[in-house]
Short mmCIF file of N, CA and C in Angstrom, two decimals:
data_model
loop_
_atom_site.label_atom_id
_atom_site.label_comp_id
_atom_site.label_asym_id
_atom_site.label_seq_id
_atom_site.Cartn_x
_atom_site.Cartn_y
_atom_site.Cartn_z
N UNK A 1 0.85 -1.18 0.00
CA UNK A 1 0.00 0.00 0.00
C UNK A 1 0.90 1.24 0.00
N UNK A 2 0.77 2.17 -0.83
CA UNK A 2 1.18 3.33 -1.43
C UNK A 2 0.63 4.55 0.02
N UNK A 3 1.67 5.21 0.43
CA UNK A 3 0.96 6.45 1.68
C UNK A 3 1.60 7.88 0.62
N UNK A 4 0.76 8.85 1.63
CA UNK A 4 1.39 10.35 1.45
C UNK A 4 2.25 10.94 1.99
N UNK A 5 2.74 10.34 3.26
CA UNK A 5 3.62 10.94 3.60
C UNK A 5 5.26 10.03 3.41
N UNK A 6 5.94 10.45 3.61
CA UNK A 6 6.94 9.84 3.60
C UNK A 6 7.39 8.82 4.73
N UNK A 7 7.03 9.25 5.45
CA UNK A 7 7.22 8.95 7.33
C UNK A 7 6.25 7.87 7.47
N UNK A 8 5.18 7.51 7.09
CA UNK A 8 4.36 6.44 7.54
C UNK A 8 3.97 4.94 5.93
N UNK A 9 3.28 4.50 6.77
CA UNK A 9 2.95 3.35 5.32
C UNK A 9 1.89 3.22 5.44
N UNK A 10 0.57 4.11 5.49
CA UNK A 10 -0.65 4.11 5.49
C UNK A 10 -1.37 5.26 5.52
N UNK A 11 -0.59 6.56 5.09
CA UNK A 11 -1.57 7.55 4.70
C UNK A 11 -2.88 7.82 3.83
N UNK A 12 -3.57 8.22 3.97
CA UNK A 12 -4.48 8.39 2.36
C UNK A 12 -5.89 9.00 3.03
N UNK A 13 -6.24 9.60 1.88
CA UNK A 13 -7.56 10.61 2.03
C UNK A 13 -8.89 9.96 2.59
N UNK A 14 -9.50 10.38 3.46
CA UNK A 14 -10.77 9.89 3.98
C UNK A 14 -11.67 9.85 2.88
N UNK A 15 -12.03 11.36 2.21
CA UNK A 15 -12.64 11.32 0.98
C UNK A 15 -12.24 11.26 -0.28
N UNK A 16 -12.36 10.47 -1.22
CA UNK A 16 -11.94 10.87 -2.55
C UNK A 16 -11.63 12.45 -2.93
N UNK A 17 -10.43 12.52 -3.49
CA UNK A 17 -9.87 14.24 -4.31
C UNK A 17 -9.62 15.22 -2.92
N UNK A 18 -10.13 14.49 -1.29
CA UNK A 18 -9.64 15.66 -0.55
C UNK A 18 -9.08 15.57 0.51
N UNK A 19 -7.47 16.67 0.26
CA UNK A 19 -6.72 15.58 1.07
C UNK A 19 -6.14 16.71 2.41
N UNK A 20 -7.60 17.14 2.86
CA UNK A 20 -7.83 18.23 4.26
C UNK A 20 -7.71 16.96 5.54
N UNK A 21 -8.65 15.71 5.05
CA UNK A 21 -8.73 14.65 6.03
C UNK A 21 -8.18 13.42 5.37
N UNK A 22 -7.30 13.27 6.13
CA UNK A 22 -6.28 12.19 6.21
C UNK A 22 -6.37 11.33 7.46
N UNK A 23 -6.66 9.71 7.23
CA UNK A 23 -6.77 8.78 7.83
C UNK A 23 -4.73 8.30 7.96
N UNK A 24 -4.28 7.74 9.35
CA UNK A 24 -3.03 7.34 8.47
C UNK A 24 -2.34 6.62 10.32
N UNK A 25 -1.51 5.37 10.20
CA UNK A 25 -0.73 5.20 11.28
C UNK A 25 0.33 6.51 11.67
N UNK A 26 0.15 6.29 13.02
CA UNK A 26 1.19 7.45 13.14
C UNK A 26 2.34 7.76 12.76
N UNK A 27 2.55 9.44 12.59
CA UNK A 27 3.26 9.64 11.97
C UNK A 27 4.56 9.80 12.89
N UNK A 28 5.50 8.65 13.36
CA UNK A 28 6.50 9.00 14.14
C UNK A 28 7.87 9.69 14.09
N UNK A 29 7.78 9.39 12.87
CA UNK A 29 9.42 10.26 12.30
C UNK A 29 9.49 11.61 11.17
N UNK A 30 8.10 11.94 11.36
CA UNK A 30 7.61 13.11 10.41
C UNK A 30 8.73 13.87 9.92
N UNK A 31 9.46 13.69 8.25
CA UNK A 31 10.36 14.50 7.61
C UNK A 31 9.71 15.95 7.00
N UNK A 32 10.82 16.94 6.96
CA UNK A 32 10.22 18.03 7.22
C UNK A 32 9.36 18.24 5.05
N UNK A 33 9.64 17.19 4.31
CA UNK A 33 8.71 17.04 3.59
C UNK A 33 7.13 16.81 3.66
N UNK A 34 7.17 16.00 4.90
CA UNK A 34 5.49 15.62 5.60
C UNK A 34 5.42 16.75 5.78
N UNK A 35 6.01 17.55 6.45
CA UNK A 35 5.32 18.46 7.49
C UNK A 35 4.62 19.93 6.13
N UNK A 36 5.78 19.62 5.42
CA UNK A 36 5.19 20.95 4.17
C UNK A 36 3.97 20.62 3.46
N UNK A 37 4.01 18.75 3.21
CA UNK A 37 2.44 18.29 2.63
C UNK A 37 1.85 18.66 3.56
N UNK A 38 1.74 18.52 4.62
CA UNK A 38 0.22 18.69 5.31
C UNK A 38 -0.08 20.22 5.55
N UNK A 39 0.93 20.81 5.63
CA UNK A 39 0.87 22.23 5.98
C UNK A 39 0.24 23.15 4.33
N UNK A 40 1.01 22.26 2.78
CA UNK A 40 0.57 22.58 1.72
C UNK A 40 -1.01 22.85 1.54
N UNK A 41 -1.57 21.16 2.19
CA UNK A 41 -3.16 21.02 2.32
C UNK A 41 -3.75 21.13 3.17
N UNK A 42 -3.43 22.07 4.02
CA UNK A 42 -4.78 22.93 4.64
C UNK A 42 -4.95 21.68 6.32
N UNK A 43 -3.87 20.88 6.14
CA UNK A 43 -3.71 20.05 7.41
C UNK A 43 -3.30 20.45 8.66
N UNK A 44 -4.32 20.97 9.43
CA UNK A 44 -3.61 21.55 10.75
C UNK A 44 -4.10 20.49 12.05
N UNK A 45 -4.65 20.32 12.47
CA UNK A 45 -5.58 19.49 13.44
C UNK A 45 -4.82 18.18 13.33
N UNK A 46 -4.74 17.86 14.36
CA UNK A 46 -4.23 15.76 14.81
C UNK A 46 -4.94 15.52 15.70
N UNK A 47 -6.01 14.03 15.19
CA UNK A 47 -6.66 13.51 16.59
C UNK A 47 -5.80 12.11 16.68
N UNK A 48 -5.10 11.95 17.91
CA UNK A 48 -4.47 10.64 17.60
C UNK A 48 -5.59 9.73 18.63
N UNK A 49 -6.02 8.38 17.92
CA UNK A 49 -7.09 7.50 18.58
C UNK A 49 -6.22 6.55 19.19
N UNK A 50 -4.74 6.19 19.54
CA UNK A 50 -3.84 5.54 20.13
C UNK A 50 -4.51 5.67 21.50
N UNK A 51 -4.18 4.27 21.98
CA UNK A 51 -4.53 4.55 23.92
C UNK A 51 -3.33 4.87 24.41
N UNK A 52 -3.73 5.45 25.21
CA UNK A 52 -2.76 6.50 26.11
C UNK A 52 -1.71 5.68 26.65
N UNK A 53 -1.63 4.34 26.69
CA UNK A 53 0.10 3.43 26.49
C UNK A 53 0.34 3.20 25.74
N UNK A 54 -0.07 3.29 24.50
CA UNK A 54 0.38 3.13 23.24
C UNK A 54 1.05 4.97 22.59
N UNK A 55 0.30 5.91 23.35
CA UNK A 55 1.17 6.95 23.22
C UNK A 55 2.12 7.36 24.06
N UNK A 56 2.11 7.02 25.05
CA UNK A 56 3.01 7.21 26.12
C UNK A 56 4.49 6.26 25.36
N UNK A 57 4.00 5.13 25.14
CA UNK A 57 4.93 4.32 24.67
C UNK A 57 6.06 4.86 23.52
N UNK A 58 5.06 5.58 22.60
CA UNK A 58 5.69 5.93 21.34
C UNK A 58 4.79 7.60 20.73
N UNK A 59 5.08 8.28 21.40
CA UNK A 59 4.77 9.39 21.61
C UNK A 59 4.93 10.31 19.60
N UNK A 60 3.51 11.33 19.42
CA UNK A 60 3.72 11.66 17.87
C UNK A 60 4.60 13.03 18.27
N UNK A 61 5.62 13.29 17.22
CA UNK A 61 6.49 14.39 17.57
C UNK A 61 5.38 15.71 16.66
N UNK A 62 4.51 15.52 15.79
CA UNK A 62 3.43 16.29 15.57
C UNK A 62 2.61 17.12 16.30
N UNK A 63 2.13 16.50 17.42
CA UNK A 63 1.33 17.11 18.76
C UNK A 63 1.80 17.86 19.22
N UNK A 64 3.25 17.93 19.63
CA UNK A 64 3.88 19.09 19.76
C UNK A 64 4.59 20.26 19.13
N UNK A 65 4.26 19.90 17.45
CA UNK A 65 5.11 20.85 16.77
C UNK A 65 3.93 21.86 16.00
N UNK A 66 3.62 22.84 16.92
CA UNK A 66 2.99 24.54 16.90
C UNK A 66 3.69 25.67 15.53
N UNK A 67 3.40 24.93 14.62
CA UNK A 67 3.51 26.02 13.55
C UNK A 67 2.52 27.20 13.03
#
């Protein structure tokens, strides 16, 4: 399976042609190419649905990066 970002292996658009909402495993090693796609498309918002030991465990460096 083909993703959008560089950083993960399961990105891709919720809706067909729009790529504001993005379904995708986390993005843990986000290259600063990800960060310009999502920032290109209008991507600001992260809900991560990980349980809270599974983020604690392996924490998204996204959540904290306030651009």
């Amino acid at each position: 399976m083909s993703s959008l970002l560089e950083s993960t292996t399961n990105t891709r658009p919720v809706l067909s042609g729009n790529l504001r909402l993005l379904r995708s495993d986390a993005p843990l090693s986000p290259t600063v190419a990800d960060i310009a796609f999502l920032l290109e498309h209008g991507v600001t918002t992260l809900i991560d649905l990980r349980s809270d030991a599974e983020v604690t465990r392996k924490p998204c460096p996204l959540a904290e990066d306030v651009r």
